[in-house]
Amino acid sequence: GWQVVVEKNKFKANDLAVFFEIDSLLPCVEPFLFLEGRGRKRIDDGSEGYRLRTIKLRGVLSQGLLMPISSFAHIFNIGERSAKLMGMSEVYVPGTDVTDVLGIKKYEPPVPAQLVGQVKGTFPSFIRKTDQERIQNLPEYFEKFGDMIFEVTEKIDGTSATYYINNGTYGVCSRNMEMKLNEENESNLYVKMGKTFELDKVLLTIGRNLAIQGEIAGPGIQKNRLQLKEVKFFVFDIYDIDEQKYLTSEERQQVFLSIQNLVSQNEIFNHVPIVGPPVSLNDLKDIDGTLKFVSGKSFVNPNCEREGFVFKSLDYNYGQIISFKAISNTYLLGEKD
């Protein structure tokens, strides 16, 4: 479902190629050195590389990079002629994920100082991580889930945080790590926000093992693209730890209101904006229709472009919520490093 601009006559129908999605970080080695002129980016693990982002080439939207399979003949251990003739080994068939083989990483902006804290360990295995797949990677959804009804919420551009209570134990997590809860770590924003809302006490009163997942946004976070005056927390999901599944939209909103009525400073404890009535994928028709639908001004700050929408099924499908995200191309084209 991605649109990418390529050199004229570079490919013909049925050629094998490797596609690199936007926000890929390509290593500074051949055959990627032609991107050197764009400059290098560094991520928190120290890796350096070339970031792919949404651009316009001669006025046409281009998202990602498409390269002939012959460019990687030395890596896949196949001859260039064989590669061109689709003579790949059985391991590398069309559809194979070669992310790790080629040393590709996901670009994420460096973590601001106030988000760096003492780490207790990796993200808890009993909670699902917060990460939605882009609709461009899920074109089959339009046929598979065309009649399904989806809640639509605004995607907030900030930093993901999770607060949980599990059998009386309270925990605080960033997107990938769990934080220590000690005095030396109280300046860490994730820990500080939880303490502001007194979530360690509030979550105990709910009487369920739950993980509250949301986005922290405001000054000093991701360049504060929504131009908020103060740091706020926006709940986008609630995970039932015992049942190992997300709450439905209706139940999530009920639990959220229960928590909001109990937390301190509840004016900065919000639910992400729910956008209009639910929609079906049949309503949106296709990927282009979906991308047009998600473009526009933020419901949090109408002076700013919104990042996009997140879609979640109102009901379970075989025990799970079906979900995906769609990011506005207008937002992506205006994004600055």
Coordinates of C-alpha atoms in Angstrom, one line a residue:
G1 CA 0.0 0.0 0.0
W2 CA 3.0 2.4 -0.1
Q3 CA 3.7 4.8 -2.9
V4 CA 7.4 5.2 -3.8
V5 CA 9.1 7.0 -6.6
V6 CA 11.8 5.1 -8.5
E7 CA 14.1 5.7 -11.4
K8 CA 12.5 5.3 -14.8
N9 CA 13.1 1.8 -16.3
K10 CA 14.7 0.6 -13.1
F11 CA 12.2 -2.2 -12.7
K12 CA 9.8 -4.3 -14.7
A13 CA 6.9 -6.4 -13.7
N14 CA 7.8 -9.5 -11.5
D15 CA 11.3 -8.2 -10.7
L16 CA 12.4 -9.1 -7.2
A17 CA 13.2 -6.0 -5.0
V18 CA 13.7 -5.0 -1.4
F19 CA 11.4 -2.3 0.1
F20 CA 12.4 -0.2 3.0
E21 CA 9.6 1.6 4.9
I22 CA 9.7 5.2 6.1
D23 CA 11.5 5.6 9.4
S24 CA 13.9 2.9 8.5
L25 CA 17.5 3.6 9.6
L26 CA 19.8 2.2 6.9
P27 CA 23.4 1.4 7.9
C28 CA 26.3 3.5 6.5
V29 CA 27.6 0.8 4.2
E30 CA 27.1 -0.2 0.6
P31 CA 24.8 -0.2 -1.2
F32 CA 23.3 2.7 0.9
L33 CA 26.2 5.1 0.7
F34 CA 24.4 7.0 -2.1
L35 CA 22.2 8.5 0.7
E36 CA 25.2 10.1 2.4
G37 CA 24.2 13.5 1.0
R38 CA 21.1 13.5 3.1
G39 CA 23.1 13.3 6.3
R40 CA 23.3 10.8 9.1
K41 CA 21.1 10.2 12.1
R42 CA 22.0 8.6 15.4
I43 CA 19.6 6.7 17.7
D44 CA 19.9 6.0 21.4
D45 CA 21.7 2.6 21.1
G46 CA 24.5 4.4 19.3
S47 CA 23.7 3.2 15.8
E48 CA 24.2 5.7 13.0
G49 CA 22.6 5.6 9.6
Y50 CA 20.4 7.2 7.0
R51 CA 16.8 7.9 7.9
L52 CA 14.0 7.4 5.3
R53 CA 11.2 9.8 5.6
T54 CA 8.2 11.0 3.6
I55 CA 9.3 13.4 0.8
K56 CA 8.1 14.8 -2.5
L57 CA 10.1 14.2 -5.7
R58 CA 9.0 16.4 -8.6
G59 CA 5.8 17.1 -6.8
V60 CA 4.9 13.4 -6.2
L61 CA 4.7 11.8 -2.8
S62 CA 7.3 9.2 -2.1
Q63 CA 7.4 7.0 1.0
G64 CA 10.3 4.6 1.4
L65 CA 13.0 3.2 -0.8
L66 CA 12.8 0.3 -3.4
M67 CA 16.0 -1.4 -4.5
P68 CA 16.7 -4.2 -6.9
I69 CA 17.5 -7.6 -5.3
S70 CA 20.8 -7.6 -7.3
S71 CA 22.0 -4.7 -5.0
F72 CA 22.2 -7.3 -2.2
A73 CA 23.6 -10.3 -4.1
H74 CA 26.7 -10.3 -1.9
I75 CA 24.6 -10.4 1.3
F76 CA 22.2 -13.0 0.1
N77 CA 25.1 -15.1 -1.3
I78 CA 23.7 -15.3 -4.7
G79 CA 25.2 -14.2 -8.0
E80 CA 23.9 -11.0 -9.6
R81 CA 22.8 -12.9 -12.8
S82 CA 20.9 -15.4 -10.7
A83 CA 19.3 -12.7 -8.7
K84 CA 18.1 -11.0 -11.8
L85 CA 16.7 -14.3 -13.0
M86 CA 14.9 -14.8 -9.6
G87 CA 17.3 -17.6 -8.8
M88 CA 17.2 -16.9 -5.0
S89 CA 17.8 -19.5 -2.4
E90 CA 14.7 -21.0 -0.8
V91 CA 15.3 -18.9 2.3
Y92 CA 14.8 -15.6 0.5
V93 CA 11.4 -15.9 -1.2
P94 CA 9.1 -13.0 -2.0
G95 CA 7.7 -11.7 1.2
T96 CA 10.7 -12.6 3.4
D97 CA 11.5 -10.0 6.1
V98 CA 15.2 -9.2 5.7
T99 CA 15.3 -6.4 8.3
D100 CA 17.9 -8.1 10.5
V101 CA 19.9 -9.6 7.6
L102 CA 20.5 -6.1 6.2
G103 CA 21.0 -4.4 9.6
I104 CA 18.0 -2.2 9.4
K105 CA 16.7 -0.5 12.5
K106 CA 13.7 1.7 13.3
Y107 CA 14.5 5.4 13.6
E108 CA 13.3 7.0 16.8
P109 CA 14.3 10.4 18.0
P110 CA 16.8 10.5 20.8
V111 CA 15.2 10.4 24.3
P112 CA 15.1 13.8 26.0
A113 CA 17.0 14.1 29.2
Q114 CA 13.9 14.2 31.4
L115 CA 12.8 10.8 30.0
V116 CA 16.1 9.1 30.8
G117 CA 15.8 7.3 34.1
Q118 CA 17.1 4.3 36.1
V119 CA 15.9 1.1 34.4
K120 CA 14.5 -1.8 36.4
G121 CA 14.3 -4.1 33.4
T122 CA 12.7 -4.7 30.0
F123 CA 9.1 -4.2 29.3
P124 CA 6.9 -6.6 31.4
S125 CA 6.1 -9.8 29.5
F126 CA 2.5 -9.9 30.9
I127 CA 1.6 -6.6 29.2
R128 CA 1.4 -6.1 25.4
K129 CA 3.5 -3.3 24.0
T130 CA 1.8 -0.2 22.5
D131 CA 2.6 -0.3 18.8
Q132 CA 0.1 -0.1 15.9
E133 CA 0.8 -1.3 12.4
R134 CA 0.3 1.3 9.6
I135 CA -2.6 0.7 7.3
Q136 CA -0.3 0.7 4.2
N137 CA 1.1 -2.6 5.5
L138 CA -2.4 -4.1 5.9
P139 CA -4.2 -3.7 2.6
E140 CA -5.9 -7.1 3.1
Y141 CA -7.9 -5.5 6.0
F142 CA -10.3 -3.8 3.5
E143 CA -11.5 -7.2 2.2
K144 CA -11.1 -9.2 5.5
F145 CA -12.7 -6.6 7.8
G146 CA -14.6 -4.4 5.5
D147 CA -17.9 -4.6 7.5
M148 CA -16.2 -4.3 10.9
I149 CA -17.0 -1.2 12.8
F150 CA -14.1 0.8 14.2
E151 CA -13.7 3.4 16.9
V152 CA -11.6 6.3 15.7
T153 CA -9.2 8.2 18.0
E154 CA -6.6 10.9 17.4
K155 CA -3.0 9.8 17.6
I156 CA -1.1 12.0 19.9
D157 CA 2.5 12.8 19.2
G158 CA 4.4 12.3 22.5
T159 CA 6.1 9.5 24.4
S160 CA 4.3 6.3 25.3
A161 CA 3.9 5.4 28.9
T162 CA 2.3 2.4 30.8
Y163 CA 1.2 2.3 34.4
Y164 CA 0.1 -1.0 35.8
I165 CA -1.1 -2.8 38.9
N166 CA -0.6 -6.5 39.0
N167 CA -1.5 -8.5 42.2
G168 CA -0.8 -5.4 44.3
T169 CA 2.5 -4.5 42.5
Y170 CA 2.6 -1.1 40.9
G171 CA 4.9 -0.4 37.9
V172 CA 5.9 2.4 35.5
C173 CA 7.2 1.8 32.0
S174 CA 8.4 3.7 29.0
R175 CA 7.7 2.2 25.5
N176 CA 10.4 -0.4 25.9
M177 CA 11.6 -0.5 29.5
E178 CA 10.3 -0.6 33.1
M179 CA 11.5 2.1 35.5
K180 CA 12.8 1.9 39.0
L181 CA 10.6 3.5 41.6
N182 CA 13.1 5.0 44.0
E183 CA 13.9 8.5 45.2
E184 CA 16.8 8.9 42.7
N185 CA 14.4 8.3 39.9
E186 CA 11.6 10.7 40.9
S187 CA 12.8 13.3 38.3
N188 CA 12.1 10.8 35.5
L189 CA 9.0 12.1 33.7
Y190 CA 7.3 8.7 33.5
V191 CA 7.7 8.2 37.3
K192 CA 6.9 11.8 38.0
M193 CA 3.6 11.7 36.0
G194 CA 2.5 8.6 37.9
K195 CA 3.2 10.2 41.2
T196 CA 1.4 13.4 40.1
F197 CA -1.8 11.3 39.6
E198 CA -1.1 9.0 42.6
L199 CA -1.7 6.1 40.3
D200 CA -0.1 3.7 42.7
K201 CA -3.0 4.3 45.1
V202 CA -5.8 4.9 42.5
L203 CA -5.2 1.7 40.5
L204 CA -5.5 -0.4 43.7
T205 CA -9.0 0.9 44.3
I206 CA -10.2 -0.4 40.9
G207 CA -9.9 -4.0 42.1
R208 CA -8.5 -5.4 38.8
N209 CA -5.1 -6.1 37.4
L210 CA -4.8 -3.5 34.7
A211 CA -2.3 -1.6 32.6
I212 CA -3.2 2.0 31.7
Q213 CA -1.4 3.0 28.5
G214 CA -1.2 6.4 27.0
E215 CA 0.9 9.3 25.6
I216 CA 2.7 11.9 27.6
A217 CA 2.8 15.1 25.5
G218 CA 3.7 18.7 26.2
P219 CA 6.7 21.1 26.5
G220 CA 10.1 19.3 26.0
I221 CA 8.6 16.2 24.4
Q222 CA 8.9 15.4 20.7
K223 CA 9.3 19.1 20.0
N224 CA 5.8 19.6 21.5
R225 CA 4.2 19.6 18.0
L226 CA 0.7 20.2 19.5
Q227 CA 2.0 23.3 21.2
L228 CA 0.6 22.4 24.6
K229 CA 1.2 24.8 27.5
E230 CA 1.7 22.0 30.0
V231 CA 2.6 18.3 30.1
K232 CA -0.5 16.1 29.9
F233 CA -1.3 12.4 29.8
F234 CA -3.7 11.0 27.2
V235 CA -5.0 7.4 27.8
F236 CA -5.4 5.4 24.6
D237 CA -5.7 1.8 25.9
I238 CA -6.4 -0.2 29.0
Y239 CA -5.1 -3.8 29.1
D240 CA -6.7 -6.5 31.2
I241 CA -3.6 -8.4 32.6
D242 CA -5.6 -11.4 33.8
E243 CA -7.6 -11.8 30.6
Q244 CA -4.5 -10.9 28.4
K245 CA -6.5 -8.6 26.2
Y246 CA -7.4 -5.0 25.7
L247 CA -10.7 -3.6 26.9
T248 CA -13.3 -2.7 24.3
S249 CA -13.9 1.0 23.6
E250 CA -17.0 1.1 25.8
E251 CA -15.4 -0.6 28.8
R252 CA -12.2 1.4 28.4
Q253 CA -14.1 4.6 28.6
Q254 CA -16.0 3.4 31.7
V255 CA -12.8 2.4 33.5
F256 CA -11.1 5.6 32.4
L257 CA -13.8 7.8 33.9
S258 CA -13.6 5.8 37.2
I259 CA -9.8 6.5 37.3
Q260 CA -10.1 10.1 36.2
N261 CA -12.6 10.8 39.1
L262 CA -10.0 9.5 41.6
V263 CA -6.7 10.9 40.3
S264 CA -5.0 14.1 41.5
Q265 CA -4.8 16.9 38.9
N266 CA -7.4 15.2 36.7
E267 CA -7.4 18.2 34.4
I268 CA -4.2 16.9 32.8
F269 CA -5.4 13.2 32.9
N270 CA -7.3 12.8 29.6
H271 CA -8.6 10.3 27.1
V272 CA -7.4 10.7 23.6
P273 CA -10.1 12.5 21.5
I274 CA -12.7 10.1 20.1
V275 CA -13.4 11.3 16.6
G276 CA -17.1 11.4 15.5
P277 CA -19.1 8.2 15.1
P278 CA -17.5 4.8 14.4
V279 CA -16.6 3.9 10.8
S280 CA -16.2 0.8 8.7
L281 CA -13.4 0.1 6.2
N282 CA -16.1 -0.1 3.6
D283 CA -16.8 3.6 4.4
L284 CA -13.2 4.4 3.9
K285 CA -13.0 2.3 0.7
D286 CA -9.2 1.9 0.4
I287 CA -5.8 3.1 1.6
D288 CA -6.1 6.4 -0.3
G289 CA -9.5 7.1 1.2
T290 CA -8.2 6.3 4.7
L291 CA -5.3 8.7 4.3
K292 CA -7.6 11.5 3.2
F293 CA -9.9 10.8 6.1
V294 CA -7.1 11.1 8.7
S295 CA -5.6 14.4 7.4
G296 CA -6.7 17.6 9.1
K297 CA -6.3 19.7 12.3
S298 CA -5.9 18.3 15.8
F299 CA -8.8 18.0 18.1
V300 CA -6.4 18.8 21.0
N301 CA -5.1 22.0 19.4
P302 CA -7.0 23.1 16.2
N303 CA -4.0 25.3 15.3
C304 CA -1.9 22.3 14.6
E305 CA -1.9 19.4 12.1
R306 CA -2.9 16.2 13.7
E307 CA -0.6 13.2 13.4
G308 CA -3.3 10.8 12.3
F309 CA -5.9 8.4 13.7
V310 CA -5.9 5.0 15.4
F311 CA -8.7 2.6 14.5
K312 CA -9.9 -0.1 16.9
S313 CA -12.7 -2.6 16.4
L314 CA -15.7 -2.0 18.8
D315 CA -15.9 -5.7 19.5
Y316 CA -13.6 -8.6 19.8
N317 CA -12.6 -10.8 16.8
Y318 CA -11.6 -14.2 18.1
G319 CA -10.9 -12.6 21.5
Q320 CA -8.8 -9.7 20.3
I321 CA -9.3 -6.1 19.3
I322 CA -8.4 -5.5 15.6
S323 CA -6.5 -2.2 15.3
F324 CA -4.2 -0.2 13.0
K325 CA -3.0 3.4 12.6
A326 CA -3.0 5.8 9.7
I327 CA -0.6 8.7 9.7
S328 CA -1.5 11.9 7.8
N329 CA 0.8 12.6 4.9
T330 CA 0.3 16.3 5.4
Y331 CA 1.8 15.8 8.9
L332 CA 4.6 13.7 7.7
L333 CA 5.7 16.2 5.0
G334 CA 5.8 19.0 7.6
E335 CA 7.8 16.9 10.1
K336 CA 11.2 18.3 11.0
D337 CA 14.2 16.6 12.6

